[in-house]
């Protein structure tokens, strides 16, 4: 029996971890994800979980300890943000290439410098190519649901990859929300036991993990990571279907909001999708065919499915809460690439909200207005634009 | 409990570090590995940070380990070891692992133990993880082509401390004493010792003491590297013996807040006897060697090794 509770995103993540009762959690404090291990350590102190909690001396060691634990055969979890994720970078690739099913919550926060504790996606986008599956969450509910599903996805033998569950720092991690949670027993049953084939503590079958791997095999091993990502596409859908049966909540690779007959659409991750939905409703009430696509699975990117979902749209704005200086936003790069064979569609990129700059309905209305112009004129004057920033030489003045 | 080995003849026949590696002929660290594995026995998990004992030991599909082994980065052996230990603790508690408590041993180079991996080592010791962390000290970043590390001796030439007209002595810094650094800042540390390849029985028994200790233990083992130190590959053991006999390397244990010197040379030899055999010191002038001698004398005095100072009168046997 599901029950309704009031939790912040961080509380929801910690609550999911409590129900999962992993063998090992290793973590290091960083705003805004600190509360997750903080709540978890209280569960340990209360005897509500049977996990080993290791309060390590850095995020580099947090991911290292997760790798050691997971290689030893333990179900392993952690959480981090921003600089913490950046410090883990060396180890993220090791975790993925050793095919260790670690599940990590990321409360997304801007990367320094200059130092900023608020939300954007530069941290997880920096880990885009590390071989981790990335699931994005609009709300605390989605973060909770994604974390539970992530255990199954990561541990599925067809996948065997680590999973990063992302939610917006502060906006989601710290805001209270009413959500529905499962009973402990239901979670236990859904995730099952973790029984890997090969692990260090299996004395009957000693293995060497991570030997030097040069020209003769490295490439094949990397190719296998890609195969695992391909498999993950199917596995994510299967597990979502099972989860829907249990909870009634439907998950897929992305959410389509008023998209099927849309002329103009925005593609945006995480909490901003909630704001965009308000704008879509408003535009729809005016008879404007506006829609929204909110990716949930960003790695692996569901290319064919996105192509089909956007194929009848005339103009699309991809909003990136992370920049690639001297190039385009990472989400835009993928979406435009996916849509390349559809010559009828116009696609533009908006970089928005860096360092937690607020983005409201007015800003998103502007984006849809621009799309309407593009449809009307058939012309794109600027592919990459910045939303809500004071521009050099612009009308808005610098003032504090 | 692993029993102390009475004499070298009582050492177990079984090997757990076997053929399948590609280390240089006479490689000190490889010989250390063999002794450590022999002493530890079958119920062991080795963790190997990047360095010669990783790169020269393993290649995909082929390696010298007859027990489970896991690669770590040069940066993080202490962190990975913490995770392995946390895993078996949790899994034993939950009944998911029913075997014996495994020995978790890190085999880190001096770079991985005293420099880039020091933070992770310190974190592991401080948190009290039941791991034996071994530094096999070949006194350089050997795998990348012999660059200076914190344990490279003063006056040694490495590819990052060459000797030249402006810097005739080569390396100008005195070595970091990692055993001392580790010993006094980690209240959970249960056992610490230094050991030498020239004293295999002592080495194996120290490994066993470290493994028997319930909590973290640290061993610092000097392991001569013919390639980096530039001596003939059949002289590895001689070099290790000379290091101890000249006082360049000291053998002791630290347990329950007390030091025990485990070997004192009857007659200490002048450092020159050690230095003159190694190409890495071949550029040194007598005044440089005298400086090293003074350093060694002072160091032995500080750890109260009561042996005749050799600077002025140099007895040799
Ligand atoms: C983060 C990082 N920096 C640099 C290296 C390159 N590297 C590989 S092995 C090595 C030397 C290791 O020295 P040490 O730990 O003393 O072991 P040894 O090779 O001497 O056995 C270095 C610097 C690396 N693998 N990772
Ligand atoms: S360089 Fe030195 S430590 Fe490395 S394999 Fe050769 S002898 Fe051994
Ligand atoms: Mg070395």
XYZ file of C-alpha atoms and ligand atoms in Angstrom:
752
model
C 0.000 0.000 0.000
C 1.493 3.281 -1.084
C 1.346 6.207 1.293
C 1.503 9.964 0.831
C 4.264 11.850 2.590
C 5.792 15.311 2.571
C 9.485 15.181 1.722
C 12.177 17.312 0.137
C 14.120 15.858 -2.777
C 17.037 15.019 -0.507
C 14.726 13.426 2.043
C 13.073 11.428 -0.707
C 16.471 10.229 -1.957
C 17.586 9.266 1.548
C 14.234 7.564 2.169
C 14.650 5.519 -1.012
C 18.131 4.537 0.148
C 16.745 3.513 3.523
C 14.212 1.235 1.851
C 16.912 -0.176 -0.431
C 19.163 -0.823 2.601
C 22.376 -1.046 0.538
C 25.398 -2.903 1.900
C 27.744 0.074 1.660
C 27.291 3.845 1.420
C 30.429 6.001 1.203
C 30.009 9.766 0.983
C 31.484 13.190 1.607
C 29.581 16.422 2.344
C 28.862 18.998 -0.362
C 25.972 21.413 -0.783
C 23.254 20.736 -1.839
C 23.490 16.920 -1.616
C 24.960 16.791 1.915
C 21.622 16.039 3.519
C 21.316 12.700 1.737
C 24.222 10.988 3.554
C 23.334 13.050 6.630
C 19.826 11.550 6.835
C 21.253 8.179 5.901
C 23.774 8.213 8.735
C 20.871 8.819 11.118
C 19.150 5.706 9.730
C 22.389 3.833 10.467
C 22.550 5.269 13.987
C 18.919 4.338 14.583
C 19.483 0.808 13.354
C 16.902 1.349 10.613
C 19.338 0.070 7.988
C 22.003 -2.618 8.152
C 24.499 -0.793 5.914
C 28.139 0.158 6.429
C 28.338 3.943 6.208
C 31.851 5.167 5.417
C 32.392 8.893 5.994
C 35.376 9.205 3.688
C 37.911 12.029 3.419
C 37.008 13.166 -0.111
C 34.665 12.439 -2.988
C 37.573 10.866 -4.791
C 37.688 8.334 -1.986
C 33.876 8.175 -1.835
C 33.778 6.851 -5.385
C 36.911 4.768 -4.732
C 35.303 3.125 -1.695
C 32.132 2.528 -3.725
C 34.269 0.849 -6.386
C 36.031 -1.328 -3.805
C 32.748 -2.271 -2.158
C 30.947 -2.971 -5.410
C 33.888 -4.999 -6.736
C 33.794 -6.996 -3.501
C 30.170 -7.874 -4.274
C 28.234 -5.331 -2.210
C 25.207 -3.254 -3.235
C 26.646 0.235 -3.082
C 25.284 3.788 -3.165
C 26.422 7.384 -2.742
C 25.412 10.993 -3.443
C 27.220 14.167 -4.447
C 27.109 17.505 -6.298
C 29.311 19.851 -8.309
C 32.970 19.866 -7.161
C 32.383 16.505 -5.551
C 31.377 14.990 -8.852
C 34.292 16.776 -10.520
C 36.719 15.285 -8.009
C 35.229 11.841 -8.699
C 35.853 12.219 -12.401
C 38.889 9.917 -12.538
C 36.931 7.248 -10.697
C 33.654 7.574 -12.634
C 35.263 6.051 -15.691
C 36.764 3.225 -13.615
C 33.379 2.397 -12.075
C 31.754 2.220 -15.497
C 34.537 0.285 -17.204
C 34.649 -2.242 -14.359
C 30.898 -2.552 -14.932
C 30.051 -1.884 -11.297
C 26.351 -1.199 -10.626
C 26.803 1.708 -8.213
C 23.817 4.059 -7.835
C 24.542 7.707 -7.112
C 22.180 10.614 -6.568
C 23.417 13.928 -7.932
C 21.793 17.108 -6.637
C 22.866 19.198 -9.624
C 24.897 22.297 -8.834
C 27.015 24.690 -10.874
C 30.710 23.920 -11.188
C 33.229 26.437 -9.889
C 34.587 28.912 -10.747
C 33.525 31.354 -9.753
C 32.151 29.354 -6.886
C 28.379 29.064 -6.847
C 26.272 26.636 -4.863
C 23.071 26.895 -6.905
C 21.606 24.755 -9.591
C 22.667 24.168 -13.107
C 23.711 21.010 -14.917
C 27.390 21.656 -15.579
C 28.384 18.974 -13.055
C 26.525 15.992 -14.486
C 27.032 17.157 -18.082
C 30.774 17.020 -17.371
C 30.288 13.328 -16.573
C 28.238 12.741 -19.699
C 30.814 10.559 -21.432
C 31.970 8.592 -18.387
C 29.891 5.514 -19.177
C 27.323 6.132 -16.444
C 23.639 5.877 -17.202
C 22.048 9.254 -16.427
C 18.416 9.627 -15.369
C 17.012 13.111 -14.776
C 14.159 13.943 -12.377
C 11.700 16.822 -12.483
C 10.526 16.411 -8.883
C 11.212 14.664 -5.592
C 8.685 12.025 -6.648
C 10.641 11.322 -9.797
C 13.944 11.283 -7.927
C 12.530 8.714 -5.481
C 11.100 6.573 -8.271
C 14.261 6.841 -10.372
C 16.535 5.791 -7.504
C 14.537 2.628 -6.863
C 14.412 1.752 -10.543
C 18.109 2.599 -10.905
C 19.078 -0.297 -8.641
C 17.353 -2.735 -10.982
C 18.702 -1.077 -14.126
C 22.297 -1.000 -12.864
C 22.271 -4.590 -11.626
C 20.548 -6.103 -14.651
C 23.139 -8.495 -16.133
C 22.395 -7.131 -19.602
C 23.485 -3.713 -18.359
C 25.904 -3.876 -15.405
C 26.643 -0.180 -15.410
C 26.537 2.516 -12.728
C 23.564 4.881 -12.702
C 23.463 8.559 -11.808
C 20.073 9.930 -10.757
C 20.025 13.704 -11.163
C 17.686 16.265 -9.640
C 17.985 20.040 -9.413
C 19.955 21.271 -6.415
C 17.887 23.350 -3.949
C 14.945 23.669 -6.353
C 14.173 19.975 -5.959
C 16.657 18.832 -3.312
C 15.423 21.292 -0.688
C 11.812 22.014 -1.597
C 9.083 20.129 0.235
C 6.772 18.150 -1.940
C 3.921 15.745 -1.379
C 4.777 12.427 -2.902
C 3.765 8.821 -2.830
C 6.172 6.263 -1.443
C 6.087 2.490 -1.401
C 6.093 0.226 1.621
C 9.541 -1.069 2.629
C 8.523 -4.603 1.758
C 7.370 -3.577 -1.712
C 10.719 -1.937 -2.415
C 12.592 -4.946 -1.085
C 10.626 -7.246 -3.328
C 10.950 -4.970 -6.351
C 14.736 -4.659 -6.146
C 15.435 -8.246 -4.995
C 18.838 -9.501 -3.866
C 22.041 -8.480 -5.601
C 23.834 -11.650 -6.704
C 26.721 -10.830 -9.037
C 28.523 -13.598 -10.912
C 32.066 -12.381 -10.363
C 33.236 -10.538 -7.307
C 36.323 -10.330 -5.114
C 34.836 -12.078 -2.106
C 34.021 -15.153 -4.160
C 36.912 -17.300 -2.906
C 35.783 -20.253 -5.033
C 36.543 -18.286 -8.141
C 39.419 -15.833 -7.649
C 39.462 -13.072 -10.232
C 41.751 -10.220 -11.228
C 39.843 -6.997 -11.833
C 41.258 -4.159 -13.869
C 44.484 -5.507 -15.382
C 46.437 -3.516 -17.926
C 44.475 -3.602 -21.155
C 46.350 -2.370 -24.195
C 45.814 -2.386 -27.949
C 44.666 -6.014 -28.112
C 41.552 -5.803 -25.909
C 40.826 -2.265 -24.672
C 38.797 -1.321 -27.732
C 36.582 -4.426 -27.428
C 35.971 -3.656 -23.760
C 34.963 -0.113 -24.632
C 32.729 -1.456 -27.374
C 31.061 -3.688 -24.787
C 30.266 -0.616 -22.698
C 28.411 0.727 -25.693
C 26.538 -2.583 -26.047
C 25.559 -2.358 -22.393
C 24.248 1.158 -22.972
C 22.248 -0.103 -25.943
C 20.806 -2.892 -23.803
C 19.980 -0.372 -21.101
C 17.448 1.304 -23.433
C 15.292 -1.797 -23.416
C 15.936 -2.646 -19.761
C 14.953 0.849 -18.597
C 11.595 0.465 -20.370
C 10.972 -3.039 -19.009
C 11.677 -1.942 -15.464
C 9.541 1.165 -15.894
C 6.655 -1.043 -16.965
C 7.056 -3.260 -13.926
C 7.284 -0.200 -11.714
C 4.119 1.212 -13.228
C 2.270 -1.986 -12.329
C 3.409 -1.543 -8.751
C 2.849 2.206 -8.386
C 0.603 3.353 -11.210
C 3.236 5.920 -12.138
C 4.312 5.776 -15.749
C 7.944 6.215 -16.757
C 9.623 6.062 -20.127
C 12.786 7.508 -21.674
C 11.120 10.914 -21.749
C 7.854 12.598 -20.982
C 5.804 14.067 -23.796
C 3.643 16.967 -22.720
C 1.105 18.181 -25.281
C 3.626 17.118 -27.886
C 1.751 14.880 -30.323
C 0.146 17.642 -32.373
C 2.577 20.439 -31.413
C 4.007 22.908 -33.950
C 6.546 24.314 -31.518
C 8.262 22.539 -28.667
C 10.797 22.986 -25.921
C 13.184 20.230 -24.799
C 14.350 20.744 -21.242
C 15.595 18.640 -18.306
C 14.587 18.456 -14.666
C 12.589 21.043 -12.700
C 12.394 23.671 -15.469
C 10.103 21.253 -17.281
C 7.555 21.973 -14.540
C 7.704 25.690 -15.292
C 7.492 25.028 -19.009
C 4.334 22.938 -18.544
C 2.571 25.977 -17.062
C 3.527 27.982 -20.143
C 2.387 25.187 -22.458
C -1.018 25.080 -20.736
C -1.337 28.834 -21.087
C -0.383 28.824 -24.771
C -2.684 25.909 -25.471
C -5.581 27.857 -23.909
C -4.828 30.558 -26.492
C -5.008 27.974 -29.248
C -1.253 27.861 -29.826
C 0.031 24.370 -30.471
C 2.910 24.334 -27.996
C 4.424 21.179 -26.546
C 7.240 19.896 -24.394
C 9.671 16.976 -24.351
C 11.355 16.268 -21.034
C 14.153 13.696 -21.309
C 14.490 11.294 -18.415
C 17.175 9.036 -19.917
C 20.005 11.225 -21.148
C 22.586 8.422 -21.289
C 21.871 6.300 -23.213
C 20.136 8.908 -25.368
C 17.013 7.344 -26.921
C 17.697 8.691 -30.414
C 15.100 6.884 -32.490
C 12.337 7.536 -29.977
C 13.169 11.238 -29.757
C 13.289 11.456 -33.543
C 9.797 10.005 -33.752
C 8.459 12.182 -30.955
C 9.668 15.413 -32.561
C 9.206 14.541 -36.227
C 6.062 16.605 -36.796
C 7.183 19.641 -34.825
C 8.157 22.671 -36.933
C 10.496 24.457 -34.532
C 12.220 23.182 -31.405
C 14.120 25.040 -28.700
C 16.554 22.930 -26.706
C 17.257 24.530 -23.347
C 20.605 23.753 -21.750
C 21.441 24.535 -18.137
C 25.111 23.966 -18.975
C 27.352 25.466 -21.608
C 30.168 24.167 -23.729
C 32.169 27.313 -24.327
C 33.021 27.729 -27.944
C 30.383 25.178 -28.938
C 26.700 24.447 -28.180
C 24.875 23.167 -25.118
C 25.240 19.405 -24.624
C 21.537 18.546 -24.826
C 21.149 20.664 -27.967
C 24.106 18.954 -29.611
C 22.437 15.582 -29.119
C 18.945 16.641 -30.138
C 20.016 18.428 -33.287
C 22.195 15.484 -34.183
C 19.266 13.091 -33.720
C 17.020 15.289 -35.891
C 19.615 15.798 -38.630
C 17.728 13.711 -41.201
C 14.568 15.734 -40.691
C 15.261 18.747 -42.887
C 11.902 20.379 -42.165
C 12.562 21.052 -38.522
C 14.298 24.174 -37.176
C 16.212 23.723 -33.932
C 17.698 26.407 -31.716
C 19.648 26.360 -28.467
C 19.051 28.424 -25.314
C 21.604 28.450 -22.529
C 19.688 29.351 -19.376
C 19.851 29.466 -15.599
C 23.616 29.106 -15.105
C 24.567 29.328 -11.444
C 20.923 29.127 -10.429
C 19.728 32.238 -12.314
C 15.973 32.026 -11.955
C 14.019 31.113 -15.049
C 10.325 31.848 -14.863
C 7.290 31.497 -17.073
C 8.033 34.869 -18.732
C 11.423 33.638 -19.929
C 9.983 30.441 -21.305
C 7.179 32.377 -22.990
C 9.880 34.333 -24.790
C 11.363 31.084 -26.041
C 8.001 29.919 -27.416
C 7.481 33.370 -28.991
C 10.830 33.061 -30.738
C 9.770 29.633 -32.006
C 6.518 31.104 -33.353
C 8.571 33.714 -35.250
C 10.793 31.021 -36.678
C 7.751 29.079 -37.882
C 6.254 32.264 -39.369
C 9.384 33.497 -41.156
C 11.064 30.167 -41.764
C 14.313 31.828 -40.672
C 16.729 31.234 -37.800
C 18.919 34.243 -37.113
C 20.806 32.926 -34.118
C 21.237 29.242 -33.325
C 22.637 29.683 -29.827
C 21.089 32.242 -27.494
C 21.375 33.093 -23.847
C 18.229 33.464 -21.779
C 18.003 35.888 -18.869
C 21.593 37.123 -18.904
C 22.825 40.735 -18.998
C 24.590 40.979 -22.340
C 27.521 43.217 -23.134
C 26.152 46.171 -25.081
C 22.590 45.080 -24.398
C 19.791 47.239 -23.116
C 19.849 45.919 -19.599
C 22.419 47.599 -17.386
C 24.723 45.915 -14.937
C 23.438 46.652 -11.508
C 23.601 44.851 -8.249
C 45.570 -16.069 13.326
C 48.681 -16.460 11.246
C 51.529 -17.934 13.253
C 55.000 -16.468 13.310
C 57.361 -18.418 11.069
C 60.215 -19.860 13.172
C 62.972 -20.109 10.585
C 63.131 -19.545 6.863
C 62.897 -23.332 6.459
C 59.467 -23.219 8.122
C 58.131 -20.760 5.542
C 55.195 -22.223 3.590
C 56.027 -23.790 0.234
C 52.886 -22.450 -1.428
C 53.217 -19.427 -3.682
C 50.390 -16.979 -4.440
C 52.477 -14.564 -6.498
C 53.537 -16.784 -9.368
C 54.815 -16.478 -12.908
C 53.039 -14.319 -15.455
C 54.593 -10.940 -14.805
C 57.083 -8.908 -16.808
C 59.155 -7.126 -14.186
C 62.857 -6.400 -14.783
C 65.374 -9.070 -13.846
C 66.234 -8.663 -10.183
C 63.201 -6.500 -9.457
C 63.085 -5.880 -5.691
C 59.359 -5.058 -5.512
C 58.475 -8.340 -7.306
C 60.526 -10.302 -4.756
C 58.767 -8.417 -1.959
C 55.399 -9.283 -3.493
C 56.278 -12.956 -3.507
C 57.228 -12.938 0.176
C 54.149 -10.936 1.180
C 51.842 -13.320 -0.709
C 53.553 -16.350 0.787
C 53.204 -14.979 4.309
C 49.579 -13.938 3.831
C 48.356 -17.213 2.320
C 45.265 -18.051 0.298
C 42.620 -16.031 2.149
C 43.858 -12.761 0.718
C 42.625 -9.978 -1.529
C 45.394 -7.853 -3.061
C 44.820 -4.279 -4.151
C 47.339 -2.880 -6.595
C 47.601 0.820 -7.376
C 49.115 1.880 -10.694
C 52.892 1.635 -10.613
C 55.432 -1.043 -11.598
C 53.675 -3.663 -9.471
C 50.559 -3.031 -11.517
C 51.836 -2.311 -14.986
C 54.599 -4.917 -15.058
C 52.466 -7.481 -13.232
C 49.236 -7.620 -15.162
C 48.005 -7.664 -18.675
C 44.481 -8.619 -19.674
C 44.216 -12.407 -19.554
C 47.568 -12.906 -17.804
C 48.792 -12.070 -14.333
C 50.796 -13.479 -11.430
C 48.085 -13.556 -8.749
C 46.703 -16.848 -7.456
C 44.347 -14.945 -5.127
C 41.719 -12.254 -5.902
C 43.247 -8.991 -6.984
C 41.830 -5.553 -7.809
C 43.455 -2.612 -9.517
C 43.194 0.791 -7.879
C 44.409 4.107 -9.187
C 47.734 5.474 -7.950
C 45.658 8.088 -6.124
C 43.224 6.021 -4.130
C 44.322 2.623 -2.810
C 43.279 3.616 0.726
C 39.815 4.566 -0.481
C 39.254 1.403 -2.497
C 40.565 -0.746 0.361
C 38.124 0.982 2.730
C 35.293 -0.007 0.419
C 36.386 -3.642 0.157
C 36.607 -3.868 3.925
C 33.245 -2.143 4.438
C 31.727 -4.580 1.934
C 32.806 -7.750 3.688
C 31.785 -6.308 7.063
C 28.272 -5.526 5.822
C 27.980 -8.753 3.857
C 29.142 -10.863 6.802
C 26.642 -9.113 9.067
C 23.852 -9.711 6.575
C 24.874 -13.342 6.034
C 25.654 -12.728 2.355
C 29.298 -13.701 2.838
C 29.938 -16.773 4.930
C 33.659 -17.285 4.347
C 36.512 -16.344 6.645
C 37.431 -12.720 7.255
C 39.727 -12.070 4.267
C 43.103 -10.359 4.484
C 42.957 -7.131 2.525
C 46.432 -6.039 1.460
C 47.380 -2.948 -0.506
C 50.705 -3.116 -2.366
C 51.481 0.493 -3.176
C 54.637 2.067 -4.511
C 56.250 4.987 -2.738
C 54.421 7.357 -5.084
C 51.090 5.710 -4.317
C 51.807 5.568 -0.590
C 53.744 8.694 0.319
C 52.763 11.258 -2.311
C 49.698 11.236 -4.565
C 47.943 8.493 -2.552
C 48.833 9.785 0.912
C 45.455 11.397 1.548
C 43.545 8.210 0.838
C 46.006 6.202 2.952
C 45.636 8.594 5.864
C 41.830 8.535 5.582
C 41.835 4.734 5.636
C 44.114 4.532 8.678
C 42.216 7.239 10.529
C 38.884 5.479 9.995
C 40.284 2.228 11.317
C 39.663 -0.055 8.350
C 41.090 -3.505 8.858
C 43.584 -3.367 6.001
C 47.327 -4.002 5.742
C 48.758 -1.165 3.667
C 52.229 -1.978 2.338
C 54.516 0.512 0.678
C 57.106 -1.260 -1.442
C 59.655 1.500 -1.596
C 61.797 1.512 -4.721
C 62.577 5.162 -4.026
C 61.233 6.626 -7.255
C 58.305 6.864 -9.608
C 59.739 3.887 -11.391
C 57.010 2.954 -13.816
C 56.962 6.325 -15.539
C 60.730 6.163 -16.028
C 62.371 6.890 -12.650
C 61.221 10.319 -11.539
C 61.877 11.692 -8.060
C 59.399 10.705 -5.361
C 59.334 11.837 -1.721
C 61.457 8.819 -0.732
C 64.168 9.300 -3.366
C 67.368 9.909 -1.368
C 69.159 13.237 -1.323
C 71.754 13.323 -4.067
C 70.135 10.663 -6.256
C 69.754 11.373 -9.916
C 66.327 10.743 -11.398
C 64.872 11.910 -14.685
C 63.285 14.846 -12.808
C 66.360 15.563 -10.698
C 69.235 15.318 -13.137
C 72.644 16.563 -12.138
C 74.063 19.526 -14.074
C 76.457 22.439 -13.610
C 73.842 24.490 -11.724
C 72.659 21.562 -9.599
C 75.628 19.200 -9.291
C 74.151 17.014 -6.545
C 70.938 16.112 -8.410
C 68.160 15.769 -5.835
C 68.322 18.492 -3.197
C 65.563 17.437 -0.817
C 65.772 15.051 2.118
C 63.387 12.107 1.925
C 59.959 12.084 3.497
C 59.707 9.598 6.352
C 56.317 8.080 5.703
C 56.458 5.545 8.522
C 56.971 8.360 11.020
C 54.255 10.424 9.394
C 51.821 7.517 9.602
C 52.778 6.353 13.090
C 51.921 9.425 15.107
C 48.737 10.849 13.679
C 46.448 7.848 13.400
C 45.051 6.661 16.723
C 43.357 3.624 15.125
C 46.647 2.306 13.706
C 47.300 -1.095 15.273
C 50.684 -2.061 13.892
C 53.495 -0.435 11.956
C 56.857 -1.732 10.849
C 59.643 -1.265 8.365
C 61.116 -4.262 6.611
C 63.756 -5.163 4.070
C 64.085 -7.642 1.274
C 67.399 -8.744 2.782
C 65.571 -10.034 5.880
C 62.864 -12.271 4.395
C 61.890 -14.057 7.607
C 61.509 -10.788 9.478
C 59.563 -9.387 6.508
C 57.112 -12.295 6.414
C 56.584 -12.245 10.160
C 55.882 -8.518 10.078
C 53.327 -9.141 7.328
C 51.661 -11.702 9.572
C 51.652 -9.379 12.573
C 50.114 -6.677 10.432
C 47.427 -9.071 9.241
C 46.701 -10.406 12.715
C 46.185 -6.895 14.058
C 42.486 -6.102 14.227
C 42.545 -2.778 12.480
C 44.795 -0.904 10.106
C 48.480 -1.730 9.795
C 51.256 -0.129 7.767
C 54.444 -1.734 6.481
C 57.189 0.201 4.757
C 59.433 -2.191 2.858
C 62.571 -1.086 1.098
C 62.740 -2.757 -2.305
C 65.813 -2.033 -4.434
C 65.170 -1.363 -8.109
C 68.106 -2.309 -10.346
C 66.827 -0.195 -13.196
C 66.227 2.994 -11.262
C 69.177 2.756 -8.911
C 71.459 1.515 -11.652
C 73.093 -1.593 -10.263
C 73.503 -5.110 -11.644
C 70.360 -7.201 -11.427
C 72.053 -9.948 -9.370
C 72.875 -7.454 -6.609
C 69.317 -6.686 -5.402
C 69.588 -8.521 -2.087
C 73.101 -7.220 -1.467
C 71.836 -3.706 -1.989
C 68.982 -4.227 0.460
C 71.413 -5.631 3.031
C 73.828 -2.751 2.578
C 71.035 -0.220 3.018
C 70.390 -1.651 6.470
C 74.047 -2.192 7.346
C 74.902 1.421 6.515
C 71.861 2.798 8.352
C 70.384 4.218 5.153
C 67.309 2.153 6.032
C 66.313 1.173 9.564
C 64.297 -1.813 10.702
C 61.791 -1.376 13.513
C 58.276 -2.061 14.727
C 55.801 0.272 16.355
C 53.030 -1.242 18.436
C 51.020 -0.045 21.433
C 52.886 3.269 21.390
C 56.295 1.572 21.616
C 59.156 1.252 19.182
C 61.248 -1.876 18.921
C 64.362 -1.859 16.812
C 64.231 -5.234 15.103
C 67.730 -5.297 13.689
C 70.886 -3.426 14.574
C 73.986 -3.992 12.481
C 76.870 -5.150 14.647
C 79.242 -2.783 12.939
C 77.697 -0.016 10.923
C 79.266 0.527 7.519
C 79.871 3.952 5.997
C 77.154 5.039 3.550
C 79.771 5.323 0.838
C 79.857 1.535 0.550
C 76.207 1.578 -0.415
C 76.371 4.684 -2.559
C 79.386 3.741 -4.653
C 77.607 0.682 -6.047
C 74.711 2.627 -7.539
C 74.746 4.610 -10.761
C 72.177 7.067 -9.433
C 74.863 8.409 -7.041
C 77.831 8.198 -9.393
C 78.034 11.982 -9.866
C 78.393 12.723 -6.131
C 81.535 14.379 -4.770
C 83.058 13.389 -1.407
C 81.434 16.414 0.290
C 78.037 15.252 -0.938
C 78.588 11.787 0.460
C 79.680 13.311 3.754
C 76.386 15.222 3.877
C 74.441 11.984 3.476
C 76.576 10.355 6.165
C 75.747 13.163 8.596
C 72.075 12.871 7.793
C 72.122 9.129 8.498
C 74.076 9.602 11.749
C 71.612 12.188 12.980
C 68.660 10.067 11.997
C 69.919 6.984 13.819
C 70.637 9.065 16.876
C 67.060 10.353 16.796
C 65.628 6.832 16.774
C 68.217 5.854 19.395
C 69.979 3.163 17.487
C 73.067 2.720 19.566
C 75.643 2.064 16.943
C 79.012 3.616 16.464
C 78.917 6.720 14.378
C 80.988 6.165 11.298
C 81.728 9.649 9.990
C 85.116 10.060 11.567
C 86.285 6.474 12.004
C 84.854 4.156 9.432
C 85.031 0.542 10.562
C 84.343 -1.998 7.912
C 84.341 -5.748 8.026
C 46.590 10.390 -11.493
C 47.763 9.760 -12.142
N 48.874 10.503 -12.351
C 49.947 9.941 -12.924
C 49.929 8.629 -13.300
C 51.129 8.060 -14.001
N 51.834 7.022 -13.220
C 51.625 5.723 -13.455
S 52.607 4.736 -12.542
C 53.362 6.065 -11.846
C 54.525 5.871 -10.917
C 54.155 5.208 -9.671
O 55.215 5.292 -8.771
P 55.186 4.420 -7.477
O 53.887 4.526 -6.802
O 56.385 4.745 -6.669
O 55.280 2.931 -8.049
P 56.486 2.323 -8.928
O 56.179 2.571 -10.357
O 57.737 2.990 -8.492
O 56.471 0.872 -8.621
C 52.822 7.258 -12.309
C 53.271 8.581 -11.907
C 48.747 7.903 -13.076
N 48.614 6.609 -13.412
N 47.695 8.481 -12.477
S 61.801 -0.498 -12.901
Fe 62.423 -1.250 -10.906
S 60.528 -1.602 -9.766
Fe 59.999 -1.409 -11.931
S 59.934 -3.514 -12.692
Fe 61.993 -2.720 -13.095
S 63.183 -3.285 -11.299
Fe 61.044 -3.533 -10.758
Mg 58.224 3.741 -6.594
